[in-house]
Amino acid sequence: MSHGHVLVTRELTDAAMASARELGREVVVGGVDPPERGWLLDAARGASAIVCTLTERIDAEVLDAAGPGLRVVANVAVGYDNVDVPAAHERGVTVTNTPGVLDAATADLTMALLLDLARRVSEGDRFLRAGTPWIWGPRMFVGLDVSAGCTLGIVGYGRIGRAVARRARAFDMRVLAYSPSLQRSGGDADGIEYADLSTVFEASDIVSLHTPLTAETRHLVDGAALASMRRHALLVNTARGGVVDTDALVAALRAGDIGGAALDVFEHEPRVDPRLLELDNVVLTPHVASAGQSTRDRMGMLAVDNAAAVLAGEAPPTPVAVDGAR
């Protein structure tokens, strides 16, 4: 590899790849699938920029393989738990992410999962595809009426959480929001009520997770949190799989301690716990919250813009601070 190339670890959308090739440097590109570790280490050698996705672990080994010429790691995601941010900063490497551009798409999928689970859409689809004999009845596939006084609890009230709240209010839902940065009571002009974490779990009919994965939030939704939820309550996760203790979730679902779960992310991706596949009260999607065409274009192009800015000696649009803050 020649010195100063840009490593794009996986093929991005056509628009994003075109943007990368306009940087005026050699571009080394991985395949559609996640790269093998050995390939990643070799391809990183001599790179001045790494544009990566959430499936690549960019740690001290990768940073050292790249060498002192590496100036930026541009993650094509809002979350950056796959990047060792302190190790990067210790080596003078800027880390960036792609917030903002995927808020709407993620909020849309959150609402899709919420409505699917509440109204048992996927369950009904499986029922019909199995060829089960049926006739309409007043007790058939009765679900949760989200527009009839339903309370949505949002854990993590950042950009995406706020986008979900706006959509939920359009469905006439009461919205409780928790974030460590929020005051513990009161509300805002949009009719969102701030609450502490325990209140969100205890008082909500649906709990939706929008917090990053950190040491503090890993297994935030554990057995105790699930036990505090209402027995009919639903859990939606479009954040990171590790925020939920999978063993505790499976136990709660099997015991009927909560009504169901809709998951776009998993604790040990790409592996999906087979116990989840056996449950009718679970809706699953393969980490596709940002998978709108224009959204994926904007994500990749923002990551490339971040890399371009750093390589030009300028401040990137969306840097990640050493402590993980924005």
Coordinates of C-alpha atoms in Angstrom, one line a residue:
M1 CA 0.0 0.0 0.0
S2 CA 1.3 3.4 -0.8
H3 CA 1.7 5.9 2.0
G4 CA -1.2 8.1 2.6
H5 CA -4.0 6.1 1.1
V6 CA -7.6 6.2 2.3
L7 CA -9.0 2.8 3.6
V8 CA -12.7 2.3 3.2
T9 CA -13.3 -1.0 5.1
R10 CA -16.5 -1.9 3.3
E11 CA -18.2 -0.8 0.1
L12 CA -20.5 2.1 0.8
T13 CA -23.2 3.4 -1.5
D14 CA -22.3 4.5 -5.0
A15 CA -22.6 8.1 -4.0
A16 CA -20.4 7.7 -1.0
M17 CA -17.8 5.8 -2.9
A18 CA -17.7 8.5 -5.6
S19 CA -17.1 11.1 -2.9
A20 CA -14.2 9.0 -1.5
R21 CA -12.6 8.8 -4.9
E22 CA -12.7 12.6 -5.2
L23 CA -10.3 12.9 -2.3
G24 CA -7.3 12.8 -4.6
R25 CA -5.7 9.9 -2.8
E26 CA -5.5 6.2 -3.5
V27 CA -8.6 4.5 -2.1
V28 CA -8.3 0.9 -0.8
V29 CA -11.8 -0.7 -0.5
G30 CA -12.9 -3.8 1.3
G31 CA -15.8 -5.9 0.1
V32 CA -19.5 -5.9 0.8
D33 CA -19.1 -8.2 3.8
P34 CA -17.1 -7.3 6.9
P35 CA -13.3 -7.7 6.3
E36 CA -11.2 -10.4 7.9
R37 CA -9.1 -9.2 10.7
G38 CA -5.8 -10.0 8.9
W39 CA -6.9 -8.1 5.8
L40 CA -7.9 -5.1 7.9
L41 CA -4.5 -4.9 9.6
D42 CA -2.7 -5.2 6.3
A43 CA -4.9 -2.7 4.5
A44 CA -4.5 -0.2 7.3
R45 CA -0.7 -0.1 7.0
G46 CA 0.3 3.4 5.8
A47 CA -3.3 4.7 5.7
S48 CA -3.8 8.4 6.4
A49 CA -7.6 7.9 6.9
I50 CA -9.8 4.9 7.8
V51 CA -13.5 5.1 6.9
C52 CA -15.0 2.2 8.8
T53 CA -18.4 0.8 9.7
L54 CA -19.7 -0.5 13.1
T55 CA -18.6 -4.1 12.2
E56 CA -14.9 -3.3 12.3
R57 CA -13.1 -3.1 15.6
I58 CA -10.7 -0.2 15.3
D59 CA -8.5 -0.7 18.4
A60 CA -4.9 -0.1 19.3
E61 CA -3.7 -2.9 17.1
V62 CA -5.3 -1.4 14.0
L63 CA -4.1 2.1 14.9
D64 CA -0.6 0.9 15.4
A65 CA -0.7 -1.1 12.1
A66 CA -1.7 2.1 10.3
G67 CA 1.3 3.9 11.8
P68 CA 2.0 7.5 12.6
G69 CA 0.6 8.8 9.3
L70 CA -3.0 8.0 10.3
R71 CA -4.9 11.1 11.0
V72 CA -8.6 10.2 11.1
V73 CA -10.9 7.3 11.8
A74 CA -14.3 8.2 10.3
N75 CA -17.0 5.9 11.5
V76 CA -20.1 5.5 9.3
A77 CA -22.5 5.3 12.3
V78 CA -23.8 7.4 15.1
G79 CA -22.5 5.0 17.7
Y80 CA -18.8 4.5 18.0
D81 CA -18.4 1.7 20.5
N82 CA -16.4 -0.2 17.8
V83 CA -13.7 2.4 18.0
D84 CA -11.2 2.8 20.9
V85 CA -11.6 6.6 21.1
P86 CA -9.0 7.2 23.9
A87 CA -6.4 5.0 22.1
A88 CA -7.0 7.0 18.9
H89 CA -6.6 10.4 20.7
E90 CA -3.5 9.2 22.4
R91 CA -2.0 8.7 19.0
G92 CA -3.2 12.1 17.7
V93 CA -5.9 10.5 15.5
T94 CA -9.3 12.3 15.2
V95 CA -12.4 10.1 15.5
T96 CA -15.7 11.2 13.8
N97 CA -19.2 9.8 13.5
T98 CA -22.3 10.5 11.5
P99 CA -25.0 11.9 13.8
G100 CA -28.1 13.8 12.5
V101 CA -28.3 12.3 9.0
L102 CA -29.9 9.1 10.2
D103 CA -32.3 10.4 12.8
A104 CA -35.4 10.3 10.7
A105 CA -34.8 6.9 9.2
T106 CA -34.1 5.4 12.6
A107 CA -37.1 7.0 14.1
D108 CA -39.3 5.7 11.3
L109 CA -38.1 2.1 11.8
T110 CA -38.6 2.5 15.5
M111 CA -42.3 3.4 14.9
A112 CA -42.6 0.6 12.4
L113 CA -41.4 -1.9 14.9
L114 CA -43.5 -0.4 17.6
L115 CA -46.7 -0.6 15.5
D116 CA -45.8 -4.0 14.2
L117 CA -45.4 -5.4 17.7
A118 CA -48.3 -3.6 19.2
R119 CA -50.8 -4.6 16.5
R120 CA -49.2 -8.1 16.0
V121 CA -48.6 -7.5 12.3
S122 CA -45.7 -10.0 11.9
E123 CA -47.4 -12.5 14.1
G124 CA -50.5 -12.3 11.9
D125 CA -48.4 -12.6 8.7
R126 CA -46.7 -15.8 10.0
F127 CA -50.2 -17.1 10.9
L128 CA -51.5 -16.7 7.4
R129 CA -48.4 -17.9 5.7
A130 CA -48.5 -21.1 7.7
G131 CA -51.9 -21.8 6.1
T132 CA -53.7 -21.9 9.5
P133 CA -57.5 -22.1 9.1
W134 CA -59.3 -19.0 10.4
I135 CA -62.4 -17.0 10.6
W136 CA -62.7 -13.5 11.9
G137 CA -63.5 -13.2 15.6
P138 CA -63.7 -10.4 18.2
R139 CA -60.8 -11.9 20.3
M140 CA -58.5 -12.6 17.4
F141 CA -55.0 -11.0 17.4
V142 CA -56.1 -8.3 19.8
G143 CA -53.1 -6.0 20.4
L144 CA -52.2 -2.7 22.1
D145 CA -54.0 0.4 20.9
V146 CA -51.2 2.9 20.7
S147 CA -53.5 5.8 20.1
A148 CA -55.8 5.1 23.0
G149 CA -53.9 6.7 25.9
C150 CA -50.8 4.6 25.4
T151 CA -47.6 5.8 27.2
L152 CA -44.3 5.6 25.4
G153 CA -41.1 5.8 27.5
I154 CA -38.0 6.9 25.7
V155 CA -34.6 6.0 27.2
G156 CA -32.0 8.2 25.7
Y157 CA -33.5 11.6 24.6
G158 CA -31.0 12.7 22.0
R159 CA -31.6 13.5 18.4
I160 CA -33.1 10.1 17.6
G161 CA -35.1 9.9 20.8
R162 CA -36.6 13.3 20.1
A163 CA -37.5 12.3 16.5
V164 CA -39.3 9.3 17.9
A165 CA -41.1 11.5 20.4
R166 CA -42.4 13.8 17.6
R167 CA -43.8 10.8 15.7
A168 CA -45.3 9.3 18.9
R169 CA -47.1 12.6 19.7
A170 CA -48.7 12.4 16.2
F171 CA -50.2 9.2 17.3
D172 CA -51.6 10.9 20.4
M173 CA -49.3 9.0 22.7
R174 CA -48.2 10.3 26.1
V175 CA -44.4 10.4 26.0
L176 CA -42.0 10.1 29.0
A177 CA -38.3 10.8 28.3
Y178 CA -35.2 9.9 30.3
S179 CA -31.7 11.0 29.7
P180 CA -28.9 11.7 32.3
S181 CA -28.6 15.2 30.9
L182 CA -32.3 16.0 31.4
Q183 CA -33.9 17.4 34.5
R184 CA -35.7 14.8 36.5
S185 CA -39.1 16.4 36.2
G186 CA -41.1 18.9 34.1
G187 CA -41.3 18.8 30.4
D188 CA -41.0 20.7 27.2
A189 CA -43.1 22.7 24.8
D190 CA -43.8 19.6 22.7
G191 CA -45.7 18.0 25.5
I192 CA -42.9 15.5 26.4
E193 CA -42.6 14.8 30.1
Y194 CA -39.2 14.2 31.7
A195 CA -38.9 11.4 34.1
D196 CA -36.3 9.3 36.0
L197 CA -35.3 5.9 34.6
S198 CA -37.4 3.9 37.1
T199 CA -40.5 5.9 36.3
V200 CA -40.0 5.3 32.6
F201 CA -39.8 1.6 33.0
E202 CA -42.7 1.4 35.5
A203 CA -45.2 3.8 33.9
S204 CA -44.8 3.0 30.2
D205 CA -46.8 0.8 27.9
I206 CA -43.9 0.8 25.5
V207 CA -40.2 1.5 26.2
S208 CA -38.0 2.5 23.3
L209 CA -34.2 2.5 23.7
H210 CA -32.1 5.2 22.1
T211 CA -29.0 5.4 24.3
P212 CA -25.4 4.7 23.1
L213 CA -23.6 1.6 24.3
T214 CA -21.1 2.5 27.0
A215 CA -19.8 0.9 30.1
E216 CA -22.6 2.6 32.0
T217 CA -25.4 1.5 29.7
R218 CA -24.3 -2.1 29.0
H219 CA -27.2 -4.3 30.3
L220 CA -29.1 -1.2 31.4
V221 CA -32.2 -3.2 30.7
D222 CA -31.6 -6.1 33.1
G223 CA -33.8 -8.4 35.0
A224 CA -34.7 -5.8 37.6
A225 CA -35.7 -3.3 34.9
L226 CA -37.8 -5.8 33.0
A227 CA -39.4 -6.9 36.3
S228 CA -40.5 -3.3 36.9
M229 CA -42.3 -3.0 33.6
R230 CA -46.0 -3.6 33.2
R231 CA -46.9 -7.2 32.2
H232 CA -48.4 -6.0 28.9
A233 CA -45.6 -3.6 28.2
L234 CA -43.4 -3.8 25.1
L235 CA -39.7 -3.2 24.6
V236 CA -38.3 -1.7 21.4
N237 CA -34.5 -1.5 20.8
T238 CA -33.0 0.3 17.7
A239 CA -29.9 1.4 19.7
R240 CA -27.3 -1.2 20.5
G241 CA -27.9 -4.8 21.4
G242 CA -25.6 -4.7 24.5
V243 CA -28.0 -2.2 26.2
V244 CA -30.2 -5.2 26.8
D245 CA -29.3 -8.3 28.8
T246 CA -30.5 -11.0 26.4
D247 CA -30.8 -13.7 29.0
A248 CA -33.0 -11.5 31.2
L249 CA -35.1 -10.5 28.2
V250 CA -35.7 -14.1 27.1
A251 CA -36.6 -15.1 30.7
A252 CA -39.1 -12.2 30.9
L253 CA -40.7 -12.9 27.6
R254 CA -41.0 -16.6 28.3
A255 CA -42.6 -16.0 31.7
G256 CA -45.0 -13.4 30.4
D257 CA -43.5 -10.7 32.6
I258 CA -43.6 -8.3 29.6
G259 CA -45.8 -8.4 26.6
G260 CA -43.2 -8.5 23.8
A261 CA -40.1 -7.1 22.2
A262 CA -39.1 -5.7 18.9
L263 CA -35.3 -5.7 18.2
D264 CA -33.2 -4.3 15.4
V265 CA -30.0 -4.9 17.2
F266 CA -28.5 -7.8 19.1
E267 CA -26.0 -8.4 21.8
H268 CA -23.7 -10.6 19.8
E269 CA -24.3 -9.5 16.2
P270 CA -24.6 -11.0 13.7
R271 CA -25.6 -13.9 15.9
V272 CA -29.2 -13.7 16.9
D273 CA -30.0 -15.7 20.1
P274 CA -32.0 -18.7 18.8
R275 CA -34.3 -18.5 21.8
L276 CA -35.7 -15.2 20.4
L277 CA -36.6 -16.9 17.2
E278 CA -38.9 -19.3 19.0
L279 CA -41.1 -16.6 20.5
D280 CA -44.2 -15.3 18.8
N281 CA -44.2 -12.1 20.8
V282 CA -40.9 -10.9 19.3
V283 CA -40.3 -8.9 16.1
L284 CA -36.8 -9.0 14.6
T285 CA -35.0 -7.0 11.9
P286 CA -31.3 -7.3 11.0
H287 CA -29.9 -3.9 12.1
V288 CA -31.6 -1.9 9.3
A289 CA -32.7 1.3 11.1
S290 CA -30.6 3.5 8.9
A291 CA -31.2 1.5 5.7
G292 CA -33.0 4.2 3.6
Q293 CA -31.2 4.9 0.4
S294 CA -30.8 8.6 0.9
T295 CA -29.9 8.1 4.5
R296 CA -27.1 5.6 3.7
D297 CA -25.8 8.0 1.0
R298 CA -25.7 10.9 3.5
M299 CA -24.0 8.7 6.2
G300 CA -21.2 7.6 3.9
M301 CA -20.7 11.1 2.4
L302 CA -20.6 12.7 5.9
A303 CA -17.9 10.2 6.9
V304 CA -15.9 11.0 3.8
D305 CA -16.4 14.8 4.4
N306 CA -15.1 14.2 8.0
A307 CA -12.0 12.4 6.6
A308 CA -11.5 15.1 3.9
A309 CA -11.6 17.9 6.5
V310 CA -9.0 16.4 8.7
L311 CA -6.7 15.5 5.8
A312 CA -7.0 19.2 4.8
G313 CA -6.0 20.4 8.2
E314 CA -9.5 21.6 9.0
A315 CA -12.0 20.8 11.8
P316 CA -14.3 17.9 10.8
P317 CA -18.1 18.5 10.8
T318 CA -18.9 15.9 13.5
P319 CA -15.9 15.0 15.7
V320 CA -16.1 12.6 18.7
A321 CA -14.3 14.0 21.8
V322 CA -11.8 11.9 23.7
D323 CA -14.4 11.2 26.4
G324 CA -17.0 10.1 23.8
A325 CA -18.9 13.4 24.0
R326 CA -19.9 15.6 21.1

